Amino acid sequence: MTAENEVKKVSIGLIGVGRIGRLHAENIRYRIPNAELVAISDIDVLAAKAQADKLGVKNVGADYSKILTDETVQAVVICSSTDTHAKMIEEAAAAGKHIFCEKPIDHELSKIDRALAAVDRANVKLQIGFNRRFDKNFRRIREAISQGEIGQPRIVRITSRDPAPPSIDYIKVSGGLFLDMTIHDFDMARYLTGSEISSVYAVGAAKVNDEIASAGDIDTAVITLEFSNGMMGTIDNSRQCAYGYDQRVEVFGSAGAVRAENQLHNTTLVAKQDGIRAALPLDFFLDRYADSYLVEMTEFVDAVRNDKRPTVTGRDGRVPVLVALAAMKSMKDRRAVKISEIDTLASPFKTQGIHKLDL
Ligand SMILES: NC(=O)c1ccc[n+]([C@@H]2O[C@H](COP(=O)([O-])OP(=O)(O)OC[C@H]3O[C@@H](n4cnc5c(N)ncnc54)[C@H](O)[C@@H]3O)[C@@H](O)[C@H]2O)c1
């Protein structure tokens, strides 16, 4: 291949090497041929150095702003804690970097809108880490719906239960179950139905442990959804599930239903006189959604290289936060809450009244 037609790799700086940052760093380094990991930053500089040494990355430090001023960096991948995302998005956009940012952008709408405005002004790409859209099973459900395979879709049912609750320290800064955990399910609901959620009714309680209640949070919830296109939906969540990580989805329509079951450790069935035993579901999100994390980053790199619209946009990052805030209000007021009650800022990023999403 000559230098002229050689396709350039996207050079990436990654911020935050915690659980999800390490996973993205390794995918970029080893599994995405069109990307190059050139810089790593974490306020825990020892963690940053350990990851950089492991992956052979030379540019490493505690201060992420060095990544933003590095002219060789084309895109940043933000994997630091949630409270840093909005500010980093604003600064990265101002520095002309394309941005992949983990969910959620922030818990406050005004901060989200400021970050999205900065991205618009700079005309850079922004993709938000709603990785479940890239799972092959959920993509197949979306395809079945959009191809009319189940006729007119009527009900979406999402079950999302974690194997065990996170630490109380995590719970305290998480923003609560709806903003931390259900946010993925709100995104899934929009993605599968191709419609905006118009109202929510949520009930929830702390059933798993008293410490969660003392931290002011819940660990068990059921949410009823209404969509702008007339569909209905339910989400049920638990922070604890005796048989592991339970991730199932069903969409029911006039001509049939389409369903994704759990992915199990293996597909072996042991049949005996007293019953048939299957393996447990894959342990947690890093295993269950491993493929989806790779596909989402590959598509982000492709969007940057080929000037395409990212698969999950800034607006897609904004709406599930709105829905989570509506669910919190609904639970508190014990009534259905319209999304329009929450989306009251004069914002160019509103999506109200949209019946068909551009997915
Ligand atoms: N998409 C998903 O499935 C998924 C899964 C897990 C976490 N997340 C999101 O990813 C983010 C990180 O979660 P995690 O579980 O990896 O957390 P974590 O606590 O394991 O890691 C966060 C890292 O960010 C670093 N950090 C904090 N502030 C920083 C700063 N100013 N500059 C540089 N580094 C900084 C911390 O030192 C830490 O190493 C959260 O927003 C979370 O919601 C998404």
CSV table of C-alpha atoms in Angstrom, one decimal, residues 18-341:
chain,number,residue,atom,x,y,z
A,18,GLY,CA,-11.3,2.4,36.1
A,19,ARG,CA,-13.5,-0.7,35.3
A,20,ILE,CA,-14.9,0.6,32.0
A,21,GLY,CA,-11.8,2.6,31.0
A,22,ARG,CA,-9.5,-0.3,31.1
A,23,LEU,CA,-11.9,-2.3,28.9
A,24,HIS,CA,-12.1,0.4,26.3
A,25,ALA,CA,-8.3,1.0,26.4
A,26,GLU,CA,-7.7,-2.7,25.7
A,27,ASN,CA,-10.2,-2.8,22.9
A,28,ILE,CA,-8.7,0.3,21.2
A,29,ARG,CA,-5.2,-1.0,21.7
A,30,TYR,CA,-5.7,-4.6,20.5
A,31,ARG,CA,-9.0,-5.0,18.7
A,32,ILE,CA,-9.7,-1.9,16.6
A,33,PRO,CA,-7.2,-1.9,13.7
A,34,ASN,CA,-8.2,1.6,12.6
A,35,ALA,CA,-7.5,3.2,16.0
A,36,GLU,CA,-4.4,3.9,17.9
A,37,LEU,CA,-4.3,4.6,21.7
A,38,VAL,CA,-1.7,7.4,22.1
A,39,ALA,CA,-2.4,8.8,25.6
A,40,ILE,CA,-3.9,7.8,28.9
A,41,SER,CA,-4.8,10.0,31.9
A,42,ASP,CA,-6.2,9.3,35.3
A,43,ILE,CA,-6.0,11.4,38.6
A,44,ASP,CA,-4.9,8.1,40.1
A,45,VAL,CA,-1.6,8.4,38.3
A,46,LEU,CA,-0.3,4.9,39.4
A,47,ALA,CA,-3.4,3.3,37.8
A,48,ALA,CA,-2.8,5.4,34.6
A,49,LYS,CA,0.9,4.3,34.5
A,50,ALA,CA,0.1,0.7,35.1
A,51,GLN,CA,-2.4,0.6,32.2
A,52,ALA,CA,-0.1,2.6,30.0
A,53,ASP,CA,2.8,0.3,30.7
A,54,LYS,CA,0.7,-2.7,30.0
A,55,LEU,CA,-0.5,-1.3,26.7
A,56,GLY,CA,2.7,0.3,25.6
A,57,VAL,CA,1.3,3.9,25.7
A,58,LYS,CA,4.0,6.5,26.2
A,59,ASN,CA,2.0,9.7,26.9
A,60,VAL,CA,0.6,9.2,30.4
A,61,GLY,CA,-0.3,11.5,33.3
A,62,ALA,CA,-2.7,12.7,35.9
A,63,ASP,CA,-3.9,15.9,34.1
A,64,TYR,CA,-6.3,15.2,31.2
A,65,SER,CA,-5.9,18.7,29.9
A,66,LYS,CA,-2.5,17.6,28.4
A,67,ILE,CA,-4.5,15.2,26.2
A,68,LEU,CA,-6.7,18.1,25.0
A,69,THR,CA,-3.7,20.3,24.1
A,70,ASP,CA,-1.9,17.4,22.3
A,71,GLU,CA,-2.3,18.1,18.6
A,72,THR,CA,-1.7,14.5,17.6
A,73,VAL,CA,-4.8,13.4,19.5
A,74,GLN,CA,-7.9,13.4,17.3
A,75,ALA,CA,-10.5,11.9,19.7
A,76,VAL,CA,-10.9,11.4,23.4
A,77,VAL,CA,-12.6,8.6,25.2
A,78,ILE,CA,-14.0,9.8,28.5
A,79,CYS,CA,-14.4,7.0,31.1
A,80,SER,CA,-13.9,9.0,34.3
A,81,SER,CA,-16.6,9.3,37.0
A,82,THR,CA,-19.9,10.8,35.9
A,83,ASP,CA,-19.4,14.2,37.7
A,84,THR,CA,-16.5,15.0,35.3
A,85,HIS,CA,-18.2,14.2,32.0
A,86,ALA,CA,-20.0,17.4,31.1
A,87,LYS,CA,-17.0,19.7,31.8
A,88,MET,CA,-14.7,17.3,29.9
A,89,ILE,CA,-17.0,17.2,26.9
A,90,GLU,CA,-17.1,21.0,26.8
A,91,GLU,CA,-13.4,21.3,27.0
A,92,ALA,CA,-12.7,18.6,24.5
A,93,ALA,CA,-15.1,20.1,22.0
A,94,ALA,CA,-13.5,23.5,22.4
A,95,ALA,CA,-10.1,21.8,21.7
A,96,GLY,CA,-11.6,20.4,18.5
A,97,LYS,CA,-11.5,16.7,19.6
A,98,HIS,CA,-14.1,14.1,18.7
A,99,ILE,CA,-15.6,12.6,21.8
A,100,PHE,CA,-16.8,9.3,23.0
A,101,CYS,CA,-18.2,9.7,26.5
A,102,GLU,CA,-19.5,7.1,28.9
A,103,LYS,CA,-23.1,7.4,30.1
A,104,PRO,CA,-24.6,9.4,31.6
A,105,ILE,CA,-23.4,12.8,30.4
A,106,ASP,CA,-24.5,14.3,33.7
A,107,HIS,CA,-27.4,14.2,36.2
A,108,GLU,CA,-28.3,17.9,35.5
A,109,LEU,CA,-30.0,19.0,32.3
A,110,SER,CA,-28.5,22.4,32.3
A,111,LYS,CA,-25.0,20.9,32.3
A,112,ILE,CA,-25.9,18.4,29.6
A,113,ASP,CA,-27.3,21.2,27.4
A,114,ARG,CA,-24.1,23.3,27.9
A,115,ALA,CA,-22.0,20.3,26.9
A,116,LEU,CA,-24.2,19.6,23.8
A,117,ALA,CA,-24.1,23.2,22.8
A,118,ALA,CA,-20.2,23.2,22.9
A,119,VAL,CA,-20.2,20.0,20.7
A,120,ASP,CA,-22.5,21.7,18.2
A,121,ARG,CA,-20.4,24.9,18.1
A,122,ALA,CA,-17.2,22.9,17.5
A,123,ASN,CA,-18.9,20.6,15.0
A,124,VAL,CA,-17.2,17.6,16.5
A,125,LYS,CA,-18.6,14.0,16.8
A,126,LEU,CA,-20.0,13.0,20.2
A,127,GLN,CA,-21.1,9.4,20.9
A,128,ILE,CA,-22.5,8.3,24.3
A,129,GLY,CA,-21.8,4.9,25.8
A,130,PHE,CA,-25.2,3.3,25.5
A,131,ASN,CA,-23.5,0.0,24.6
A,132,ARG,CA,-26.5,-2.2,24.7
A,133,ARG,CA,-27.7,-0.8,21.3
A,134,PHE,CA,-24.7,-2.6,19.9
A,135,ASP,CA,-25.6,-6.0,21.3
A,136,LYS,CA,-26.4,-8.4,18.4
A,137,ASN,CA,-29.5,-9.8,20.1
A,138,PHE,CA,-31.1,-6.4,20.7
A,139,ARG,CA,-30.1,-5.3,17.2
A,140,ARG,CA,-32.0,-8.3,15.9
A,141,ILE,CA,-35.1,-7.2,17.9
A,142,ARG,CA,-34.9,-3.7,16.5
A,143,GLU,CA,-34.6,-5.1,13.0
A,144,ALA,CA,-37.6,-7.4,13.5
A,145,ILE,CA,-39.6,-4.4,14.6
A,146,SER,CA,-38.5,-2.1,11.9
A,147,GLN,CA,-39.0,-4.8,9.2
A,148,GLY,CA,-42.6,-5.4,10.4
A,149,GLU,CA,-41.9,-9.0,11.3
A,150,ILE,CA,-44.1,-8.8,14.4
A,151,GLY,CA,-46.7,-6.6,12.8
A,152,GLN,CA,-47.7,-3.5,14.8
A,153,PRO,CA,-45.5,-3.4,17.9
A,154,ARG,CA,-47.6,-2.9,21.1
A,155,ILE,CA,-45.7,-3.7,24.3
A,156,VAL,CA,-42.0,-3.7,25.2
A,157,ARG,CA,-40.9,-5.6,28.3
A,158,ILE,CA,-37.4,-5.1,29.7
A,159,THR,CA,-36.0,-7.0,32.6
A,160,SER,CA,-32.7,-5.8,34.0
A,161,ARG,CA,-31.4,-7.3,37.3
A,162,ASP,CA,-27.9,-7.1,38.7
A,163,PRO,CA,-26.4,-10.1,40.5
A,164,ALA,CA,-25.5,-8.0,43.6
A,165,PRO,CA,-25.6,-4.4,44.7
A,166,PRO,CA,-22.5,-2.2,44.3
A,167,SER,CA,-20.8,-0.7,47.5
A,168,ILE,CA,-22.7,1.9,49.5
A,169,ASP,CA,-20.0,4.4,48.6
A,170,TYR,CA,-20.9,3.9,45.0
A,171,ILE,CA,-24.6,4.1,45.6
A,172,LYS,CA,-24.2,7.4,47.5
A,173,VAL,CA,-22.7,9.2,44.4
A,174,SER,CA,-24.5,7.2,41.7
A,175,GLY,CA,-27.5,9.5,41.4
A,176,GLY,CA,-29.8,6.7,42.4
A,177,LEU,CA,-31.1,3.6,40.7
A,178,PHE,CA,-33.0,5.3,37.9
A,179,LEU,CA,-30.1,7.6,36.8
A,180,ASP,CA,-27.4,4.9,37.3
A,181,MET,CA,-29.0,1.6,36.3
A,182,THR,CA,-32.4,2.1,34.7
A,183,ILE,CA,-30.9,4.7,32.4
A,184,HIS,CA,-29.6,1.8,30.1
A,185,ASP,CA,-33.2,0.4,30.0
A,186,PHE,CA,-34.7,3.8,29.1
A,187,ASP,CA,-32.3,4.0,26.2
A,188,MET,CA,-33.1,0.4,25.2
A,189,ALA,CA,-36.8,1.3,25.3
A,190,ARG,CA,-36.3,4.2,22.9
A,191,TYR,CA,-34.0,2.3,20.7
A,192,LEU,CA,-36.3,-0.8,20.3
A,193,THR,CA,-39.5,1.1,19.8
A,194,GLY,CA,-38.0,3.9,17.7
A,195,SER,CA,-40.2,6.3,19.7
A,196,GLU,CA,-39.9,8.8,22.4
A,197,ILE,CA,-41.2,8.0,25.9
A,198,SER,CA,-44.0,10.4,26.7
A,199,SER,CA,-44.7,9.5,30.3
A,200,VAL,CA,-43.6,7.2,33.2
A,201,TYR,CA,-45.1,5.8,36.3
A,202,ALA,CA,-42.5,4.3,38.7
A,203,VAL,CA,-42.7,2.4,42.0
A,204,GLY,CA,-39.7,1.4,43.9
A,205,ALA,CA,-38.4,0.4,47.3
A,206,ALA,CA,-35.2,-0.8,49.1
A,207,LYS,CA,-35.8,-4.5,49.5
A,208,VAL,CA,-32.2,-5.8,49.3
A,209,ASN,CA,-30.5,-4.1,52.2
A,210,ASP,CA,-31.2,-1.4,54.7
A,211,GLU,CA,-28.0,0.5,54.0
A,212,ILE,CA,-29.4,1.3,50.5
A,213,ALA,CA,-32.5,2.8,52.1
A,214,SER,CA,-30.3,4.8,54.6
A,215,ALA,CA,-28.4,6.2,51.6
A,216,GLY,CA,-31.8,7.4,50.3
A,217,ASP,CA,-31.9,5.0,47.4
A,218,ILE,CA,-34.0,2.1,46.2
A,219,ASP,CA,-32.9,-1.3,44.8
A,220,THR,CA,-36.1,-2.7,43.3
A,221,ALA,CA,-38.4,-0.9,40.9
A,222,VAL,CA,-41.1,-1.3,38.3
A,223,ILE,CA,-41.6,1.4,35.7
A,224,THR,CA,-44.5,1.7,33.3
A,225,LEU,CA,-43.9,3.6,30.1
A,226,GLU,CA,-46.1,5.3,27.5
A,227,PHE,CA,-44.6,6.1,24.1
A,228,SER,CA,-45.4,8.9,21.7
A,229,ASN,CA,-46.3,6.2,19.0
A,230,GLY,CA,-48.9,4.7,21.3
A,231,MET,CA,-46.9,1.7,22.5
A,232,MET,CA,-46.7,0.7,26.2
A,233,GLY,CA,-43.8,-0.8,28.1
A,234,THR,CA,-42.6,-2.0,31.5
A,235,ILE,CA,-39.1,-2.2,33.0
A,236,ASP,CA,-38.3,-4.1,36.1
A,237,ASN,CA,-35.1,-3.7,38.0
A,238,SER,CA,-33.4,-5.2,40.9
A,239,ARG,CA,-29.9,-4.6,42.4
A,240,GLN,CA,-29.8,-8.3,43.5
A,241,CYS,CA,-30.7,-11.4,41.6
A,242,ALA,CA,-30.1,-14.9,43.1
A,243,TYR,CA,-29.3,-16.5,39.7
A,244,GLY,CA,-27.0,-13.8,38.4
A,245,TYR,CA,-27.2,-11.1,35.8
A,246,ASP,CA,-30.7,-11.2,34.3
A,247,GLN,CA,-31.0,-9.3,31.0
A,248,ARG,CA,-34.1,-10.1,28.9
A,249,VAL,CA,-36.2,-8.2,26.4
A,250,GLU,CA,-39.5,-8.9,24.7
A,251,VAL,CA,-41.5,-6.9,22.2
A,252,PHE,CA,-45.1,-8.0,21.5
A,253,GLY,CA,-46.9,-7.0,18.4
A,254,SER,CA,-50.1,-7.7,16.4
A,255,ALA,CA,-48.4,-10.5,14.3
A,256,GLY,CA,-46.2,-12.0,17.0
A,257,ALA,CA,-43.4,-11.4,19.5
A,258,VAL,CA,-39.7,-11.1,19.4
A,259,ARG,CA,-37.6,-12.0,22.5
A,260,ALA,CA,-33.9,-12.0,23.6
A,261,GLU,CA,-33.1,-14.5,26.4
A,262,ASN,CA,-30.1,-14.4,28.7
A,263,GLN,CA,-26.8,-15.5,27.4
A,264,LEU,CA,-25.6,-18.4,29.5
A,265,HIS,CA,-22.1,-19.6,30.4
A,266,ASN,CA,-22.7,-22.6,28.1
A,267,THR,CA,-25.7,-24.1,26.2
A,268,THR,CA,-25.4,-27.5,27.9
A,269,LEU,CA,-28.6,-29.0,29.4
A,270,VAL,CA,-28.3,-31.7,32.0
A,271,ALA,CA,-31.5,-33.8,31.9
A,272,LYS,CA,-32.4,-36.1,34.8
A,273,GLN,CA,-35.4,-37.6,36.4
A,274,ASP,CA,-36.0,-34.6,38.7
A,275,GLY,CA,-35.7,-32.0,36.0
A,276,ILE,CA,-33.5,-30.3,33.4
A,277,ARG,CA,-30.7,-28.0,34.5
A,278,ALA,CA,-29.2,-25.2,32.4
A,279,ALA,CA,-26.1,-23.1,33.1
A,280,LEU,CA,-26.4,-19.6,34.8
A,281,PRO,CA,-26.4,-16.4,32.8
A,282,LEU,CA,-23.0,-14.7,32.1
A,283,ASP,CA,-21.8,-13.0,35.4
A,284,PHE,CA,-22.2,-9.2,34.9
A,285,PHE,CA,-22.0,-6.4,32.3
A,286,LEU,CA,-18.3,-6.8,31.4
A,287,ASP,CA,-18.9,-10.4,30.3
A,288,ARG,CA,-22.5,-10.2,29.1
A,289,TYR,CA,-21.9,-7.1,27.0
A,290,ALA,CA,-18.2,-7.6,26.0
A,291,ASP,CA,-19.0,-7.8,22.3
A,292,SER,CA,-21.2,-4.7,22.4
A,293,TYR,CA,-18.4,-2.6,23.9
A,294,LEU,CA,-16.1,-3.5,21.1
A,295,VAL,CA,-18.7,-2.8,18.4
A,296,GLU,CA,-19.6,0.6,19.9
A,297,MET,CA,-16.0,1.7,19.9
A,298,THR,CA,-15.4,0.3,16.4
A,299,GLU,CA,-18.4,2.3,15.1
A,300,PHE,CA,-17.2,5.5,16.9
A,301,VAL,CA,-13.8,5.2,15.2
A,302,ASP,CA,-15.6,4.6,11.9
A,303,ALA,CA,-17.8,7.7,12.4
A,304,VAL,CA,-14.7,9.8,13.0
A,305,ARG,CA,-12.7,8.3,10.1
A,306,ASN,CA,-15.5,8.5,7.6
A,307,ASP,CA,-17.3,11.6,8.8
A,308,LYS,CA,-20.5,9.7,9.8
A,309,ARG,CA,-23.2,10.5,12.4
A,310,PRO,CA,-22.4,8.5,15.6
A,311,THR,CA,-24.9,5.7,16.4
A,312,VAL,CA,-25.7,7.2,19.8
A,313,THR,CA,-25.8,11.0,19.7
A,314,GLY,CA,-25.7,13.7,22.4
A,315,ARG,CA,-29.5,13.9,22.2
A,316,ASP,CA,-29.7,10.2,22.8
A,317,GLY,CA,-27.6,10.8,25.9
A,318,ARG,CA,-29.9,13.6,27.1
A,319,VAL,CA,-33.3,11.9,26.9
A,320,PRO,CA,-32.7,8.9,29.3
A,321,VAL,CA,-31.6,11.4,32.0
A,322,LEU,CA,-34.9,13.3,31.5
A,323,VAL,CA,-36.8,10.0,31.8
A,324,ALA,CA,-34.9,9.0,34.9
A,325,LEU,CA,-35.7,12.4,36.5
A,326,ALA,CA,-39.4,11.9,35.6
A,327,ALA,CA,-39.3,8.4,37.2
A,328,MET,CA,-37.8,9.9,40.4
A,329,LYS,CA,-40.6,12.5,40.5
A,330,SER,CA,-43.2,9.8,39.7
A,331,MET,CA,-42.1,7.6,42.6
A,332,LYS,CA,-42.1,10.6,45.0
A,333,ASP,CA,-45.5,12.0,43.9
A,334,ARG,CA,-47.0,8.5,43.3
A,335,ARG,CA,-48.4,9.5,39.9
A,336,ALA,CA,-47.6,9.3,36.2
A,337,VAL,CA,-45.3,12.0,35.1
A,338,LYS,CA,-45.1,13.4,31.6
A,339,ILE,CA,-41.6,13.9,30.2
A,340,SER,CA,-42.7,17.4,29.2
A,341,GLU,CA,-43.1,18.3,32.9
